[in-house]
Tab-separated table of C-alpha atoms in Angstrom:
chain	number	residue	atom	x	y	z
A	1	MET	CA	99.700	77.462	113.527
A	2	THR	CA	96.698	79.031	112.049
A	3	SER	CA	96.425	82.333	110.093
A	4	LEU	CA	93.868	84.992	109.592
A	5	HIS	CA	94.296	86.144	105.989
A	6	THR	CA	93.006	89.668	105.286
A	7	ILE	CA	92.035	90.659	101.698
A	8	THR	CA	91.782	94.349	101.143
A	9	LYS	CA	92.150	94.751	97.337
A	10	PRO	CA	89.317	94.209	94.717
A	11	PRO	CA	88.996	90.893	92.808
A	12	SER	CA	91.007	92.407	89.883
A	13	ALA	CA	94.037	92.209	92.048
A	14	ALA	CA	93.602	88.427	92.473
A	15	ALA	CA	94.826	88.258	96.087
A	16	LEU	CA	92.302	85.693	97.146
A	17	GLN	CA	93.354	83.468	94.257
A	18	SER	CA	96.972	83.564	95.531
A	19	CYS	CA	95.947	83.241	99.120
A	20	ALA	CA	93.812	80.196	98.389
A	21	LYS	CA	96.734	78.269	97.226
A	22	PHE	CA	98.525	78.550	100.729
A	23	LEU	CA	95.614	77.997	103.045
A	24	SER	CA	96.093	75.445	105.920
A	25	GLU	CA	93.457	73.765	108.149
A	26	GLY	CA	92.099	76.278	110.627
A	27	ASP	CA	93.002	79.352	108.566
A	28	SER	CA	90.286	81.958	107.961
A	29	ILE	CA	89.701	84.791	105.533
A	30	LEU	CA	88.585	88.215	106.299
A	31	LEU	CA	87.350	90.539	103.483
A	32	LEU	CA	87.676	94.208	104.166
A	33	GLU	CA	88.172	97.525	102.295
A	34	ASP	CA	87.848	96.750	98.603
A	35	GLY	CA	88.187	93.039	99.312
A	36	VAL	CA	84.507	93.213	100.262
A	37	TYR	CA	83.721	93.167	96.454
A	38	TYR	CA	84.701	89.510	96.416
A	39	SER	CA	81.369	88.953	98.147
A	40	ALA	CA	79.564	90.262	95.080
A	41	ASP	CA	81.707	88.082	92.817
A	42	ALA	CA	81.433	84.791	94.656
A	43	ASN	CA	81.091	82.759	91.380
A	44	ASN	CA	84.681	83.565	90.652
A	45	TRP	CA	86.170	82.489	93.832
A	46	PRO	CA	89.015	80.001	93.793
A	47	ALA	CA	88.330	76.646	95.546
A	48	LEU	CA	88.814	77.052	99.395
A	49	PRO	CA	89.751	74.112	101.507
A	50	LEU	CA	86.643	72.566	103.218
A	51	GLY	CA	85.858	74.285	106.436
A	52	THR	CA	87.626	77.692	105.639
A	53	LYS	CA	85.639	80.482	107.395
A	54	VAL	CA	85.172	83.636	105.464
A	55	TYR	CA	84.406	86.774	107.340
A	56	GLY	CA	83.649	90.218	106.039
A	57	LEU	CA	84.120	93.541	107.918
A	58	LYS	CA	80.493	94.925	108.219
A	59	GLU	CA	81.568	98.644	108.159
A	60	ASP	CA	83.125	98.232	104.748
A	61	PHE	CA	80.056	96.377	103.359
A	62	VAL	CA	77.701	99.003	104.691
A	63	ALA	CA	79.873	101.856	103.163
A	64	ARG	CA	79.752	100.257	99.746
A	65	GLY	CA	76.054	99.456	99.714
A	66	LEU	CA	76.722	95.823	99.888
A	67	SER	CA	75.253	94.860	103.200
A	68	LYS	CA	72.004	93.451	101.829
A	69	ILE	CA	73.649	91.302	99.260
A	70	VAL	CA	76.225	89.541	101.284
A	71	ASP	CA	77.202	86.145	99.907
A	72	ARG	CA	75.953	83.282	102.068
A	73	GLN	CA	79.474	81.967	102.673
A	74	VAL	CA	80.468	85.297	104.340
A	75	GLU	CA	79.871	86.088	107.918
A	76	LEU	CA	79.737	89.821	108.765
A	77	VAL	CA	81.770	90.987	111.728
A	78	ASP	CA	82.553	94.332	113.342
A	79	TYR	CA	85.982	95.719	114.430
A	80	ALA	CA	85.670	94.232	117.860
A	81	ARG	CA	85.400	90.790	116.229
A	82	PHE	CA	88.236	91.585	113.852
A	83	VAL	CA	90.482	92.204	116.874
A	84	GLN	CA	89.277	88.807	118.395
A	85	LEU	CA	89.933	86.930	115.185
A	86	SER	CA	93.419	88.325	115.226
A	87	CYS	CA	93.844	86.829	118.648
A	88	GLU	CA	92.217	83.452	117.923
A	89	HIS	CA	94.611	82.855	115.011
A	90	ASP	CA	98.293	82.466	115.544
A	91	LYS	CA	99.077	85.270	113.088
A	92	VAL	CA	97.610	87.630	110.593
A	93	VAL	CA	98.731	87.519	106.973
A	94	SER	CA	97.717	90.810	105.185
A	95	TRP	CA	97.518	90.474	101.431
A	96	LEU	CA	98.497	94.040	100.562
B	1	MET	CA	117.174	96.415	121.260
B	2	ASN	CA	115.987	93.193	122.562
B	3	THR	CA	116.770	91.144	119.550
B	4	THR	CA	120.043	89.398	120.274
B	5	ASN	CA	118.965	86.039	121.663
B	6	SER	CA	115.734	85.439	119.792
B	7	ASN	CA	115.663	83.989	116.327
B	8	THR	CA	112.343	84.525	114.571
B	9	GLU	CA	111.453	83.128	111.282
B	10	ILE	CA	110.221	85.680	108.857
B	11	THR	CA	108.477	84.914	105.409
B	12	LEU	CA	108.345	87.659	102.884
B	13	LEU	CA	105.931	87.060	99.941
B	14	ALA	CA	106.894	89.535	97.255
B	15	ARG	CA	103.985	89.850	94.898
B	16	SER	CA	104.591	93.138	93.223
B	17	ALA	CA	106.525	93.903	89.917
B	18	PRO	CA	109.603	96.097	90.645
B	19	TYR	CA	110.038	99.790	89.656
B	20	GLY	CA	106.356	100.736	88.902
B	21	SER	CA	105.681	100.839	92.637
B	22	GLY	CA	107.811	101.036	95.775
B	23	ALA	CA	106.603	97.765	97.171
B	24	ALA	CA	109.464	95.606	95.916
B	25	LYS	CA	111.982	97.915	97.382
B	26	LEU	CA	110.213	98.018	100.769
B	27	CYS	CA	110.141	94.322	100.850
B	28	LEU	CA	113.932	94.188	99.967
B	29	ASP	CA	114.741	96.656	102.746
B	30	VAL	CA	112.872	94.408	105.257
B	31	SER	CA	114.734	91.384	104.098
B	32	ILE	CA	118.090	93.035	104.713
B	33	ALA	CA	116.981	94.480	108.112
B	34	ALA	CA	115.774	91.035	109.191
B	35	ALA	CA	119.025	89.297	108.070
B	36	VAL	CA	121.207	91.925	109.809
B	37	PHE	CA	119.302	91.206	113.015
B	38	GLU	CA	119.988	87.591	112.459
B	39	GLN	CA	116.456	86.449	111.777
B	40	THR	CA	115.768	83.525	109.409
B	41	VAL	CA	114.144	84.912	106.251
B	42	ASN	CA	112.372	82.997	103.742
B	43	TYR	CA	112.128	85.423	100.625
B	44	VAL	CA	109.507	84.155	98.312
B	45	PHE	CA	108.606	85.599	94.868
B	46	LEU	CA	105.112	84.997	93.480
B	47	ASP	CA	102.540	86.486	91.078
B	48	ASP	CA	104.100	89.580	89.365
B	49	GLY	CA	106.776	89.542	92.132
B	50	ILE	CA	108.722	87.043	90.038
B	51	TYR	CA	109.596	89.850	87.728
B	52	GLN	CA	111.868	91.117	90.517
B	53	VAL	CA	114.187	88.079	89.933
B	54	LEU	CA	114.479	88.495	86.107
B	55	ASP	CA	118.182	88.444	85.203
B	56	GLU	CA	119.732	91.337	83.199
B	57	GLN	CA	117.843	94.160	84.806
B	58	ASP	CA	119.479	97.496	84.172
B	59	ALA	CA	117.535	100.334	85.780
B	60	SER	CA	119.995	103.094	84.879
B	61	PRO	CA	117.912	104.346	82.005
B	62	ILE	CA	115.049	105.174	84.454
B	63	ASN	CA	117.571	106.658	86.928
B	64	SER	CA	116.928	103.943	89.369
B	65	LYS	CA	118.937	101.241	91.155
B	66	SER	CA	118.673	97.722	89.862
B	67	LEU	CA	116.617	95.651	92.162
B	68	GLY	CA	118.053	92.467	90.738
B	69	LYS	CA	121.564	93.473	91.439
B	70	THR	CA	120.768	93.987	95.150
B	71	LEU	CA	118.787	90.699	95.300
B	72	GLU	CA	121.703	88.871	93.792
B	73	ALA	CA	124.048	90.279	96.433
B	74	LEU	CA	121.710	89.226	99.405
B	75	GLY	CA	124.006	86.291	100.106
B	76	LEU	CA	126.329	88.816	101.752
B	77	TYR	CA	123.555	89.116	104.468
B	78	GLY	CA	123.054	85.389	104.772
B	79	ILE	CA	120.018	85.178	102.326
B	80	GLU	CA	121.399	82.529	100.074
B	81	LYS	CA	118.257	81.435	98.330
B	82	LEU	CA	115.433	83.409	96.528
B	83	TYR	CA	112.442	81.124	96.413
B	84	VAL	CA	110.107	81.307	93.327
B	85	ASP	CA	106.595	79.992	93.153
B	86	GLU	CA	106.778	77.552	90.148
B	87	ASP	CA	103.089	78.084	89.415
B	88	SER	CA	103.590	81.942	89.053
B	89	LEU	CA	106.623	81.187	86.772
B	90	ARG	CA	104.685	78.737	84.607
B	91	LYS	CA	101.752	81.159	84.139
B	92	ARG	CA	103.992	83.774	82.818
B	93	ASN	CA	105.759	81.504	80.390
B	94	LEU	CA	109.182	82.164	81.971
B	95	SER	CA	111.913	79.599	82.809
B	96	THR	CA	114.649	79.503	85.454
B	97	ASP	CA	117.381	80.396	82.978
B	98	GLN	CA	115.845	83.756	82.638
B	99	LEU	CA	116.149	84.325	86.384
B	100	LEU	CA	118.928	85.188	88.824
B	101	PRO	CA	121.268	82.277	89.492
B	102	GLN	CA	120.288	81.764	93.115
B	103	VAL	CA	116.506	81.191	92.583
B	104	GLU	CA	115.120	77.943	93.804
B	105	LEU	CA	111.667	76.786	92.489
B	106	VAL	CA	109.276	75.938	95.198
B	107	ASN	CA	105.683	74.545	95.142
B	108	ALA	CA	102.603	75.683	96.987
B	109	ASP	CA	103.148	73.082	99.751
B	110	ALA	CA	106.590	74.453	100.438
B	111	ILE	CA	105.309	78.037	100.663
B	112	LYS	CA	102.444	76.909	102.888
B	113	LYS	CA	105.096	75.476	105.184
B	114	PHE	CA	107.043	78.761	105.307
B	115	ILE	CA	103.897	80.659	106.275
B	116	ASN	CA	102.965	78.083	108.944
B	117	GLN	CA	106.322	77.960	110.583
B	118	SER	CA	106.948	81.812	110.535
B	119	LYS	CA	106.070	84.101	113.301
B	120	PHE	CA	105.650	87.082	110.851
B	121	VAL	CA	104.568	87.010	107.205
B	122	LEU	CA	104.754	90.087	105.095
B	123	THR	CA	103.089	90.160	101.797
B	124	LEU	CA	104.088	93.150	99.578
C	1	MET	CA	97.916	90.539	123.913
C	2	LYS	CA	100.777	92.548	122.791
C	3	PHE	CA	100.177	94.008	119.223
C	4	SER	CA	102.285	95.929	116.684
C	5	LEU	CA	100.809	97.532	113.615
C	6	VAL	CA	102.582	98.480	110.403
C	7	VAL	CA	101.079	101.030	108.232
C	8	TYR	CA	102.168	101.338	104.511
C	9	SER	CA	99.763	103.669	103.036
C	10	ALA	CA	99.305	107.363	103.133
C	11	PRO	CA	95.997	108.752	104.619
C	12	TYR	CA	93.310	109.766	102.027
C	13	SER	CA	95.188	107.949	99.200
C	14	SER	CA	94.094	104.566	100.628
C	15	GLN	CA	91.529	103.496	103.092
C	16	SER	CA	94.097	101.336	104.934
C	17	ALA	CA	95.351	104.076	107.274
C	18	ALA	CA	91.900	104.662	108.542
C	19	THR	CA	91.379	100.857	108.847
C	20	ALA	CA	94.558	100.661	110.951
C	21	LEU	CA	93.487	103.646	113.187
C	22	HIS	CA	90.110	101.976	113.764
C	23	PHE	CA	91.776	98.706	114.581
C	24	ALA	CA	94.267	100.402	116.998
C	25	GLN	CA	91.352	102.193	118.785
C	26	GLN	CA	89.470	98.819	119.189
C	27	LEU	CA	92.669	97.104	120.457
C	28	LEU	CA	92.957	99.549	123.345
C	29	ILE	CA	89.139	99.364	124.096
C	30	GLN	CA	89.620	95.670	124.518
C	31	GLY	CA	92.634	96.156	126.790
C	32	HIS	CA	95.358	94.942	124.481
C	33	GLU	CA	98.701	96.441	124.481
C	34	ILE	CA	100.138	98.301	121.467
C	35	TYR	CA	103.813	97.471	121.540
C	36	ARG	CA	104.770	99.670	118.572
C	37	LEU	CA	103.206	101.488	115.589
C	38	PHE	CA	105.660	101.476	112.650
C	39	PHE	CA	104.977	103.759	109.633
C	40	PHE	CA	106.668	102.606	106.483
C	41	GLY	CA	106.864	103.671	102.938
C	42	ASP	CA	103.927	106.203	102.167
C	43	GLY	CA	102.660	105.379	105.665
C	44	VAL	CA	104.950	107.957	107.113
C	45	HIS	CA	102.615	110.673	106.028
C	46	ASN	CA	100.281	109.596	108.764
C	47	ALA	CA	102.757	111.155	111.213
C	48	SER	CA	102.789	114.513	109.444
C	49	LYS	CA	101.769	117.502	111.721
C	50	LEU	CA	101.458	119.901	108.789
C	51	ALA	CA	98.259	118.529	107.270
C	52	VAL	CA	95.178	120.757	107.115
C	53	VAL	CA	91.960	118.830	106.788
C	54	SER	CA	88.583	120.439	106.126
C	55	GLN	CA	86.108	120.193	109.112
C	56	ASP	CA	83.721	117.759	107.481
C	57	GLU	CA	86.626	115.097	106.824
C	58	THR	CA	88.261	112.982	109.455
C	59	HIS	CA	91.699	114.378	110.325
C	60	ILE	CA	93.561	111.107	110.368
C	61	GLN	CA	96.966	112.501	111.294
C	62	GLN	CA	95.479	114.274	114.157
C	63	GLN	CA	93.593	111.133	115.327
C	64	TRP	CA	96.742	109.152	115.276
C	65	ASP	CA	98.574	111.862	117.197
C	66	SER	CA	95.990	111.881	119.922
C	67	LEU	CA	95.875	108.170	120.171
C	68	ILE	CA	99.578	107.849	120.448
C	69	ALA	CA	100.024	110.708	122.895
C	70	GLU	CA	97.057	109.852	125.117
C	71	ASN	CA	98.021	106.213	125.357
C	72	ASN	CA	101.825	106.788	125.456
C	73	ILE	CA	102.284	104.447	122.534
C	74	ASP	CA	105.752	103.856	120.958
C	75	SER	CA	105.334	105.229	117.472
C	76	VAL	CA	108.087	105.092	114.774
C	77	VAL	CA	108.389	106.325	111.284
C	78	CYS	CA	110.979	104.501	109.135
C	79	VAL	CA	113.951	106.759	108.729
C	80	SER	CA	114.625	105.874	105.042
C	81	SER	CA	111.007	106.346	104.083
C	82	ALA	CA	110.525	109.504	106.092
C	83	LEU	CA	113.282	111.765	105.248
C	84	LYS	CA	112.770	111.428	101.385
C	85	ARG	CA	109.104	112.093	101.882
C	86	GLY	CA	109.707	115.286	103.839
C	87	ILE	CA	108.770	113.952	107.231
C	88	ILE	CA	111.481	115.603	109.309
C	89	ASN	CA	112.048	116.154	113.101
C	90	LEU	CA	114.061	118.840	114.690
C	91	GLU	CA	117.253	116.888	114.720
C	92	GLU	CA	117.067	116.117	110.933
C	93	SER	CA	115.919	119.519	110.196
C	94	ASN	CA	119.084	121.004	111.900
C	95	ARG	CA	121.386	118.386	110.342
C	96	HIS	CA	120.158	119.052	106.845
C	97	ASP	CA	119.793	122.826	107.208
C	98	LEU	CA	115.986	122.827	106.547
C	99	GLU	CA	113.484	125.408	107.577
C	100	SER	CA	110.692	123.158	108.818
C	101	ILE	CA	109.702	120.296	111.027
C	102	SER	CA	106.827	118.173	109.881
C	103	LEU	CA	106.969	114.989	112.204
C	104	SER	CA	104.233	114.880	114.797
C	105	ASP	CA	105.746	115.337	118.296
C	106	SER	CA	104.270	111.922	119.260
C	107	SER	CA	106.337	109.936	116.754
C	108	GLU	CA	110.047	109.389	116.476
C	109	ILE	CA	112.347	108.534	113.565
C	110	ALA	CA	114.164	105.262	113.677
C	111	GLY	CA	115.419	102.418	111.487
C	112	LEU	CA	113.935	99.193	110.218
C	113	GLY	CA	115.492	97.430	113.199
C	114	GLN	CA	112.465	98.692	115.160
C	115	LEU	CA	110.190	96.796	112.810
C	116	ILE	CA	112.198	93.548	113.363
C	117	ASP	CA	112.275	94.113	117.059
C	118	ALA	CA	108.435	94.467	116.851
C	119	SER	CA	108.013	91.273	115.041
C	120	ILE	CA	110.086	89.446	117.636
C	121	ASN	CA	108.504	91.049	120.766
C	122	SER	CA	104.871	91.275	119.950
C	123	ASP	CA	102.408	88.455	120.031
C	124	ARG	CA	100.810	89.768	116.774
C	125	LEU	CA	102.089	91.963	114.039
C	126	VAL	CA	99.398	93.230	111.776
C	127	ASN	CA	100.108	95.001	108.358
C	128	PHE	CA	97.822	97.720	106.857
C	129	GLY	CA	98.548	98.852	103.349
């Protein structure tokens, strides 16, 4: 059972730090809304299990002027891919 | 409703402190609804959410209902245990004797298992 | 796939309502089914028909209303969240002797059982808040 974890709050809310403790093999992370600021703060990321894919919602990076400084661990995706990722994983866990 | 024959496991990850925002109350309402409809509920408190299970809450001075009292009564709905993330507890220098009697400490692996085996995970 | 979406945030206060709307539109484009929209907590404000939005801004409530009506989607506002926030339909308006109706015609008021039902009967339940 894999999960897509969505992070929508800025690094100050530390949702990624909590989420990282509970990741299983095959889980992925999607940064969106203010969660995209994690990309600018990659030095402070918690350790993620090897092979964890990190995606970022392109629209939110562009809106915030971050699209040219995307961390190399982050793969930008659009809404169409966001929907596909929700289908490819067994559930979506939103860290509100 | 179509709910009678299907038992779904639901995990609630309560991460917000009570009173200052409505999140804790919403999470509580979902737990009761899920239990009333005979779903299996794993109610987990982590991060600032563990302040929800502090003993001796009295919200009457702020004209509110005590969340702790309702959480304590969840056994009536079949939710016997309130799971607390031991890591969050340690980081806040709290111990179980300051918490509601039905809390049970769990580690990250146990919570990971709850998330994995649930059909629906709500983080509030 | 059968999706249900739960929206916890009011429009304009948080981006999440707009994210949910965009996600819902994309679901339909890809041919997925929306089993139910469930508006919860401050999210019930998404189903207000009394909002007036300036022309250079996205009218989120109106976009929800069109999406729901045009695609015949089951859209529910949580009763306990809605009434205390002034999201009222005709029935509640009459019952409580109020002068107005604020709930969009495309949504209905119902209990949290509808959320639990959605979690059981959807392939995916996605939260936005």
